[in-house]
N, CA, C and O of each residue as an XYZ file, in Angstrom:
564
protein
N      31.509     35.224    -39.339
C      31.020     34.062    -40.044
C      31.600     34.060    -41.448
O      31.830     35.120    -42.029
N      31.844     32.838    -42.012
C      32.178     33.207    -43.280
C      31.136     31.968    -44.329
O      30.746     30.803    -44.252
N      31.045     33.266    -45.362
C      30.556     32.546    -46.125
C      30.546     31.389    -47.205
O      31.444     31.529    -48.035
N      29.762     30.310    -47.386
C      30.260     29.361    -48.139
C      29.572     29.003    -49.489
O      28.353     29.150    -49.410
N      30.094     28.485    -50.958
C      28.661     28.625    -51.448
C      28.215     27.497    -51.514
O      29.056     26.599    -51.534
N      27.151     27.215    -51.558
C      26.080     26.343    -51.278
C      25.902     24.788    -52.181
O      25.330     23.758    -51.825
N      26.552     25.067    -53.316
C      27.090     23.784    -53.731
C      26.135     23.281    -55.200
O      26.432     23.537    -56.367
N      25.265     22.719    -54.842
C      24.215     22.705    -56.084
C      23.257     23.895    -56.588
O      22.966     24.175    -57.751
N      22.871     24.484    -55.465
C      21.829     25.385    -55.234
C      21.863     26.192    -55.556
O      20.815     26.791    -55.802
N      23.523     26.962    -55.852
C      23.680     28.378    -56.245
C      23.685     29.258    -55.301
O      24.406     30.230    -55.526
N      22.945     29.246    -53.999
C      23.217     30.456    -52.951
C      24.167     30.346    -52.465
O      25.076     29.572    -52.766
N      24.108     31.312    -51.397
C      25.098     31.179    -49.802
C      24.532     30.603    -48.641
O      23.344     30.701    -48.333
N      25.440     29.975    -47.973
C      24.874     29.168    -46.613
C      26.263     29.540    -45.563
O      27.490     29.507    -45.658
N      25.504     29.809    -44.802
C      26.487     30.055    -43.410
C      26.350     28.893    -42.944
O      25.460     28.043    -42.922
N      27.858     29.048    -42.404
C      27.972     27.638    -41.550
C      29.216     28.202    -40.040
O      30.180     28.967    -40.070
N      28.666     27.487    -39.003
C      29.625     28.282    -38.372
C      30.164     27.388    -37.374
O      29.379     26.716    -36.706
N      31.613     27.285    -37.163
C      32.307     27.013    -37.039
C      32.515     25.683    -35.718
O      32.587     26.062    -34.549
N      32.567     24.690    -35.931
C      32.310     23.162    -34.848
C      32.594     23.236    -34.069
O      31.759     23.079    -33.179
N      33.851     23.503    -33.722
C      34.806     23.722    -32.276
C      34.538     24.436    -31.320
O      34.675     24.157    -30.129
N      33.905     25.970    -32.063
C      33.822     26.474    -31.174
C      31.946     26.655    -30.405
O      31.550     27.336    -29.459
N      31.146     25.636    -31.413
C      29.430     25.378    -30.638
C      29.495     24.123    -30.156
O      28.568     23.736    -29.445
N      30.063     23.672    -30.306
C      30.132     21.808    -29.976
C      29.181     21.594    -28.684
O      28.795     22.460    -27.898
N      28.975     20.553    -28.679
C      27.436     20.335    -27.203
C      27.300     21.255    -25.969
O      28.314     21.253    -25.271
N      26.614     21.790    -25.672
C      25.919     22.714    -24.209
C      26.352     21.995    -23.283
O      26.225     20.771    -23.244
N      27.077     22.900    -22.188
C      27.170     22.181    -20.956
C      25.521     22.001    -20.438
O      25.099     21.182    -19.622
N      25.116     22.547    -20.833
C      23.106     22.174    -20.213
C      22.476     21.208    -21.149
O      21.296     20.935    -20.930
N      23.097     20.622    -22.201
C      22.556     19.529    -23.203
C      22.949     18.269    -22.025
O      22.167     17.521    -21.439
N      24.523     18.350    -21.921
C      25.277     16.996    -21.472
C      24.500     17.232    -19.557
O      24.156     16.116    -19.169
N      24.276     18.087    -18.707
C      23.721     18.556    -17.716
C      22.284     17.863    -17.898
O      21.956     17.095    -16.993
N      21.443     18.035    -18.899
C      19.906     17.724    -18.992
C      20.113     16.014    -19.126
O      19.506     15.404    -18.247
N      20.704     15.353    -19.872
C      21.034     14.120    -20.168
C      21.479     13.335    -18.625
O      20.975     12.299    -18.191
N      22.283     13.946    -18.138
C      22.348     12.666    -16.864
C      21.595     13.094    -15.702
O      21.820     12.421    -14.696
N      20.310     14.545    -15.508
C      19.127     14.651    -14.959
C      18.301     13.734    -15.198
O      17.850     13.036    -14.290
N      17.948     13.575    -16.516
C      17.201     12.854    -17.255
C      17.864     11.113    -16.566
O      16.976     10.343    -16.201
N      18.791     10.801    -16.484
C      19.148      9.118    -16.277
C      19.238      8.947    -14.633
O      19.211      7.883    -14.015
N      19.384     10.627    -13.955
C      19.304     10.197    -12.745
C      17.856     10.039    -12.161
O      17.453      9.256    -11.301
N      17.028     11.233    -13.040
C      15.505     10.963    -12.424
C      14.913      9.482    -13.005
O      14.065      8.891    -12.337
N      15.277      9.060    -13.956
C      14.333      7.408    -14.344
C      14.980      6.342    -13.424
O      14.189      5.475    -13.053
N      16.403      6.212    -12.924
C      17.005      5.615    -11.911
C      16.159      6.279    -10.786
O      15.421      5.316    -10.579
N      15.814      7.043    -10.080
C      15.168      7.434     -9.165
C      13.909      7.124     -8.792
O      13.234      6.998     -7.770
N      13.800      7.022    -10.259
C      11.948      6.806    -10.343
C      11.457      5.377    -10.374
O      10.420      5.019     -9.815
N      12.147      4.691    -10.964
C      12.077      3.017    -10.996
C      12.372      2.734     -9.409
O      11.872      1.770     -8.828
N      13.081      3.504     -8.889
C      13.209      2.974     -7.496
C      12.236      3.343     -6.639
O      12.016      2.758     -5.578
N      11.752      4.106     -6.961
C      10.601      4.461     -6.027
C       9.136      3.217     -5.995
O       8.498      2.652     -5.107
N       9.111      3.246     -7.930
C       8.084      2.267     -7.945
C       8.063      1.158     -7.197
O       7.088      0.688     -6.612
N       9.606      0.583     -7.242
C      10.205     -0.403     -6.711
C       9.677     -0.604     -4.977
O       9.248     -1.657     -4.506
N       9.839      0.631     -4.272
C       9.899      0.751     -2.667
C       7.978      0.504     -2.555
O       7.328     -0.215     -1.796
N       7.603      1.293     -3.483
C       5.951      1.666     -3.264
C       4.995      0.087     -3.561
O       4.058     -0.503     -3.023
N       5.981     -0.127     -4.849
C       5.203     -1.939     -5.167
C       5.523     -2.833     -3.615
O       4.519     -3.284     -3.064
N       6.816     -3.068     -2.967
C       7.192     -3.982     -2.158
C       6.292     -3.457     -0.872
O       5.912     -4.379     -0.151
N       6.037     -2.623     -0.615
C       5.304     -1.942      0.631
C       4.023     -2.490     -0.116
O       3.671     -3.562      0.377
N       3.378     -2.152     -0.960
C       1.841     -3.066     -1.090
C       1.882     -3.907     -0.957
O       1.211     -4.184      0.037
N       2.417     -4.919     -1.475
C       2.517     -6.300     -1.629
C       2.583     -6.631     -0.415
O       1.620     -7.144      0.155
N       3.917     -6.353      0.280
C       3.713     -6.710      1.894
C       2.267     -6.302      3.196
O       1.897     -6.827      4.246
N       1.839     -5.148      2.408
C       0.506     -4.919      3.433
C      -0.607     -6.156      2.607
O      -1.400     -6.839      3.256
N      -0.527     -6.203      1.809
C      -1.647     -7.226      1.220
C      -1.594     -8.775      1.615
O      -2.559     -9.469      1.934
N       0.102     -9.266      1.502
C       0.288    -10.882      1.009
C       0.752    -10.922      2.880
O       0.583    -11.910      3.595
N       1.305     -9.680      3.309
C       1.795    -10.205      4.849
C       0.149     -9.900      5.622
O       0.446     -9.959      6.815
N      -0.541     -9.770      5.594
C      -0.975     -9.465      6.240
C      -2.258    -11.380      7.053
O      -3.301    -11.861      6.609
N      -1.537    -11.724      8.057
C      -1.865    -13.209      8.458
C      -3.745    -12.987      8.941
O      -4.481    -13.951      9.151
N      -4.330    -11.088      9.055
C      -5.346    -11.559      9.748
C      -5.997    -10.260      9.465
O      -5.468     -9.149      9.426
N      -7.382    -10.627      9.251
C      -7.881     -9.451      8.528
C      -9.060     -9.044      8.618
O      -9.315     -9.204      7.424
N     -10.217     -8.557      9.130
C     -11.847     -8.361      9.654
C     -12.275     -7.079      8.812
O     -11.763     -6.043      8.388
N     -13.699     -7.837      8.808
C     -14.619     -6.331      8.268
C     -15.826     -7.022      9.152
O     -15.938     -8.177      9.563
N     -16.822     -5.695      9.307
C     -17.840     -5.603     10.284
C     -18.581     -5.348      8.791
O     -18.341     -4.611      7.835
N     -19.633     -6.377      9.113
C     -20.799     -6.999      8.261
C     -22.124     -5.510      7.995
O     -22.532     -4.664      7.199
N     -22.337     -6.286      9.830
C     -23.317     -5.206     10.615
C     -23.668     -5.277     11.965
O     -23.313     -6.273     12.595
N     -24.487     -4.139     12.678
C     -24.214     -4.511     13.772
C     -25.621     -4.070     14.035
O     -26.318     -3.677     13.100
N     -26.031     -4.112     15.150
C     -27.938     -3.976     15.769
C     -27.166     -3.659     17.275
O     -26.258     -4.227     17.881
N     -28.142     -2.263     17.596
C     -27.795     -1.908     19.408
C     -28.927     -2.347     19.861
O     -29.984     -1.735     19.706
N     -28.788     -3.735     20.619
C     -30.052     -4.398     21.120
C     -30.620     -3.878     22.604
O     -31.754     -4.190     22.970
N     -29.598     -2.932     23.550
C     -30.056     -3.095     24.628
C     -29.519     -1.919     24.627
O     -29.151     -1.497     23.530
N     -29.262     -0.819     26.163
C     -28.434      0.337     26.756
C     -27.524      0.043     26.693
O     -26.622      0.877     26.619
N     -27.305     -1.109     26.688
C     -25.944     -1.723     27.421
C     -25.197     -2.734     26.533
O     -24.178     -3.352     26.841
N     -25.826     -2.789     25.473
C     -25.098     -4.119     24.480
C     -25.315     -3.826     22.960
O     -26.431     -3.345     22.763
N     -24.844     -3.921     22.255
C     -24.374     -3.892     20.638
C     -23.949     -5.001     20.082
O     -22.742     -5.232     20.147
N     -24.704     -5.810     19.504
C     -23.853     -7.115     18.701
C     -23.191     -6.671     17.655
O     -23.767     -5.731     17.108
N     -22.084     -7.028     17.115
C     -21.564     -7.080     16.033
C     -21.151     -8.467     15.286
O     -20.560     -9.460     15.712
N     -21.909     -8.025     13.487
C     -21.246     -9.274     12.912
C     -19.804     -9.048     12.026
O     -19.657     -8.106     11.246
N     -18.865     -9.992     12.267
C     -17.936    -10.009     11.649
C     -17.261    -10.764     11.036
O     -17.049    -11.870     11.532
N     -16.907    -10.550     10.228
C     -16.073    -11.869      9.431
C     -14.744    -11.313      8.870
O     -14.423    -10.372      8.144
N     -13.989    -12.504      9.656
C     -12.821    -12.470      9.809
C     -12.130    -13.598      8.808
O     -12.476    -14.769      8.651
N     -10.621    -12.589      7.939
C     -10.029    -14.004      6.985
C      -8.917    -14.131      7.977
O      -8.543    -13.341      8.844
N      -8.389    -15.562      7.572
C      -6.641    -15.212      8.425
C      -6.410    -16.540      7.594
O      -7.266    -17.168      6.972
N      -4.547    -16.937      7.772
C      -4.406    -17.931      7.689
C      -4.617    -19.212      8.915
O      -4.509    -19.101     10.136
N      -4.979    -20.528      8.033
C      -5.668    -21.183      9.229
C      -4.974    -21.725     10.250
O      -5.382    -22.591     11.024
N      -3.492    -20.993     10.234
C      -3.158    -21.578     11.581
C      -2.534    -20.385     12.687
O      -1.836    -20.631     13.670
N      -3.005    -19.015     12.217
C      -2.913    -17.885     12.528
C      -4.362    -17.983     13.689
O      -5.434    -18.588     13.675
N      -3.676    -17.029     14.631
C      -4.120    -16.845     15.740
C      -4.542    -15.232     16.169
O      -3.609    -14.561     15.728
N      -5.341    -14.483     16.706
C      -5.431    -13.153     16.597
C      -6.198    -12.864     17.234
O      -6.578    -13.582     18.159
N      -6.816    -11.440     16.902
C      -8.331    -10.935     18.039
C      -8.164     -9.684     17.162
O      -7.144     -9.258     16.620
N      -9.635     -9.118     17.155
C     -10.183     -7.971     16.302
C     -10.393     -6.972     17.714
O     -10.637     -7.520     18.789
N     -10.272     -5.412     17.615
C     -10.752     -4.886     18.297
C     -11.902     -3.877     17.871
O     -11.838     -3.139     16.887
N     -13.044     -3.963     18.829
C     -14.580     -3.044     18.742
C     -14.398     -2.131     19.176
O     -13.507     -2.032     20.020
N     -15.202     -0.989     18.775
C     -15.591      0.129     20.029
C     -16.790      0.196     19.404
O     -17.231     -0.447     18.451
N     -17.452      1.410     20.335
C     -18.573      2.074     20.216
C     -19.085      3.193     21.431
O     -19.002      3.207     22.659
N     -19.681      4.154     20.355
C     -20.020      5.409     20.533
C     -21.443      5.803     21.148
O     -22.475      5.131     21.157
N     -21.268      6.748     21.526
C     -22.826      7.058     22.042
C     -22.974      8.536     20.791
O     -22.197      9.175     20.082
N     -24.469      8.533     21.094
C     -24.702      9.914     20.083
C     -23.712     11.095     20.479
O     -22.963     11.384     19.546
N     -23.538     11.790     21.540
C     -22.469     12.202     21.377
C     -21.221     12.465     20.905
O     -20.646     13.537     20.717
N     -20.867     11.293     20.732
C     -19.616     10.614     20.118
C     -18.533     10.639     21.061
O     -17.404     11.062     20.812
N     -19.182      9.859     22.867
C     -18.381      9.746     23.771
C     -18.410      7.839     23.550
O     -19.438      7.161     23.525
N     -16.604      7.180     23.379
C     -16.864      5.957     23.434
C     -17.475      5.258     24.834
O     -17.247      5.572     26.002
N     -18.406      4.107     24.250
C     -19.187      3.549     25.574
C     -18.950      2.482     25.554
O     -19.606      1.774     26.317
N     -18.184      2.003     24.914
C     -17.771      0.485     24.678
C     -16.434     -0.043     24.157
O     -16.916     -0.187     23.033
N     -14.979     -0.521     23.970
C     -14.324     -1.136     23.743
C     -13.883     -2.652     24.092
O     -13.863     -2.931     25.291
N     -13.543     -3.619     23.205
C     -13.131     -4.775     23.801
C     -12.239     -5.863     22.266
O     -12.558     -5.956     21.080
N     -11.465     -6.289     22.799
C     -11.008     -7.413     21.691
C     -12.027     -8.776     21.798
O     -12.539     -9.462     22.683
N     -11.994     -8.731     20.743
C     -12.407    -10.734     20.297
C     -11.643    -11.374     19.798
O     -11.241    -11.096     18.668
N     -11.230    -12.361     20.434
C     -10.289    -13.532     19.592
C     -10.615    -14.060     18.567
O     -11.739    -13.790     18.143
N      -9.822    -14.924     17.860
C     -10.227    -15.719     16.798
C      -9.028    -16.587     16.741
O      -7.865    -16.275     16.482
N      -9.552    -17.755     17.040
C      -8.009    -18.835     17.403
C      -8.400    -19.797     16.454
O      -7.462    -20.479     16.042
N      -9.770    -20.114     15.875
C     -10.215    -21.241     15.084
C      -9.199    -21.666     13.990
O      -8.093    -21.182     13.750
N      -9.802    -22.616     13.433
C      -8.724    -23.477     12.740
C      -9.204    -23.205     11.325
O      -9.365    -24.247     10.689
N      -9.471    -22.113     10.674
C     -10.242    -22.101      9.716
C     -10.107    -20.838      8.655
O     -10.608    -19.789      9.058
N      -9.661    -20.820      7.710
C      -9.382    -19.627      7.012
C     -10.328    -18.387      7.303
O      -9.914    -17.275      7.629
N     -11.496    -18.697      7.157
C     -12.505    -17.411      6.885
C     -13.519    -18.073      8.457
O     -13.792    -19.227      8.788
N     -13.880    -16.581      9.182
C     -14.867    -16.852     10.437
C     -16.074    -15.771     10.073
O     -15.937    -14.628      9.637
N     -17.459    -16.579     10.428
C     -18.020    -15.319     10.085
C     -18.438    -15.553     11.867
O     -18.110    -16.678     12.246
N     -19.106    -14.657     12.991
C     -18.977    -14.844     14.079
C     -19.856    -13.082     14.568
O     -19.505    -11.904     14.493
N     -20.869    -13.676     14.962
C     -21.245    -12.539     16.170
C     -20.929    -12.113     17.090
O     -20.506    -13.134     17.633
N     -20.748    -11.215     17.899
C     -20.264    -11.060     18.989
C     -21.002     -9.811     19.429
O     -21.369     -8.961     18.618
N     -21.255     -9.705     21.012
C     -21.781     -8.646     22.098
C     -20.810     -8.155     22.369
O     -19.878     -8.779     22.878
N     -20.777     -6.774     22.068
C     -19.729     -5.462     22.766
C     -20.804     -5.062     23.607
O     -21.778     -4.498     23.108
N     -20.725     -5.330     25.032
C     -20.898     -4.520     26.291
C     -21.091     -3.008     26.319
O     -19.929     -2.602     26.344
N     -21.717     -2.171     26.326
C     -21.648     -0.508     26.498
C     -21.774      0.387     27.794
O     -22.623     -0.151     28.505
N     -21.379      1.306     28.280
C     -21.760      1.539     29.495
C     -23.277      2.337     29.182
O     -23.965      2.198     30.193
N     -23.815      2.905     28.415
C     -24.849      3.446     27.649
C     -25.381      2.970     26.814
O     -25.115      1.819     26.467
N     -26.449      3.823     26.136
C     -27.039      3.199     24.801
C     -25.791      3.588     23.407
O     -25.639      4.781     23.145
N     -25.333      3.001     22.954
C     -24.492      2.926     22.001
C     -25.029      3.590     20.696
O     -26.166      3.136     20.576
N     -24.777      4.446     19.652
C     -25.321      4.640     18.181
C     -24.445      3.698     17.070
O     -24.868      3.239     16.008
N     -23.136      3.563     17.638
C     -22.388      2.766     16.474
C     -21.547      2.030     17.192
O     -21.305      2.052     18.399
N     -20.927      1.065     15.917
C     -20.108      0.136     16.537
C     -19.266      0.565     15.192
O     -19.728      1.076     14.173
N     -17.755      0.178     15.503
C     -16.221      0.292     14.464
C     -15.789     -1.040     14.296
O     -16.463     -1.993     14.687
N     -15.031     -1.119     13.905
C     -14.021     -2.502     13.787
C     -12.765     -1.227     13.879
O     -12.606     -0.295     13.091
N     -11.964     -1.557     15.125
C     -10.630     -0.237     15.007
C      -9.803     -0.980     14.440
O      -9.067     -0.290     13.734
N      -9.437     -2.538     14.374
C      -8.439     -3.424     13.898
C      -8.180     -4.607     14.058
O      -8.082     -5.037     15.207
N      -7.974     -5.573     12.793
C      -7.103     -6.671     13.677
C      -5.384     -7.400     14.031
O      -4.319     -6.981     13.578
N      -5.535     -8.246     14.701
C      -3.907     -7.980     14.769
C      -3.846     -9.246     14.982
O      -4.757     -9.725     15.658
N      -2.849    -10.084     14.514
C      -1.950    -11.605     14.574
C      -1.299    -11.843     15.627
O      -0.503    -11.070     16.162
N      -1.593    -12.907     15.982
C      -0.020    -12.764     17.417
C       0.977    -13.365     17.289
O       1.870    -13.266     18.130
């Protein structure tokens, strides 16, 4: 190292030499990590936003189970209300369980009406006395 003097100050100051510290191959290395992970990462947001949006805005048909009453051995009403668009066509599918938790009941219900939102009862059949009823899904055709 050589020494230099310091100029106003009166001391010594090392200074050492440009050429041969000039930027880290792990400075210029960290820098385009750094531009490849925010390119990476915007794209991801990108994939994760378009996948919601499409389960939310595509989705033409859509049910939730209100409630349901096991009126008989053999029967379970369920209420449901169903959104869709109103010229969307579809069917929800039921099941239901016995205490066990052997299913005693499955079946689809349509919904062809002309009408954005259905609210609509319906009898799921059981081969037993039923404890619950599901909504497993609905689907557009």
């Amino acid at each position: 190292m050589t020494a230099v003097s310091g100029g106003d100050s009166g001391g010594l100051a090392t200074r050492v030499p440009e050429d041969r510290y000039g930027r880290s191959a792990d400075e210029r290395a960290d820098r385009k990590l750094k531009i490849v992970g925010s390119v990476l990462g915007v794209l991801l947001l990108g994939v994760v936003g378009w996948f919601g949006y499409d389960s939310v805005a595509g989705a033409k048909l859509s049910g939730e189970m209100i409630k349901f009453d096991v009126v008989s051995d053999t029967a379970v009403e369920v209420h449901l209300e169903v959104r869709k668009d109103a010229d969307a066509n579809g069917y929800c599918t039921l099941r239901s369980q016995a205490e066990n938790g052997a299913e005693v009941g499955r079946a689809d219900f349509r919904f062809d009406q002309d009408k954005g939102r259905v609210d609509k009862t319906v009898t799921l059949r059981t081969t037993e006395r039923a404890t619950s009823a599901e909504l497993v899904g609905c689907h557009a055709d």
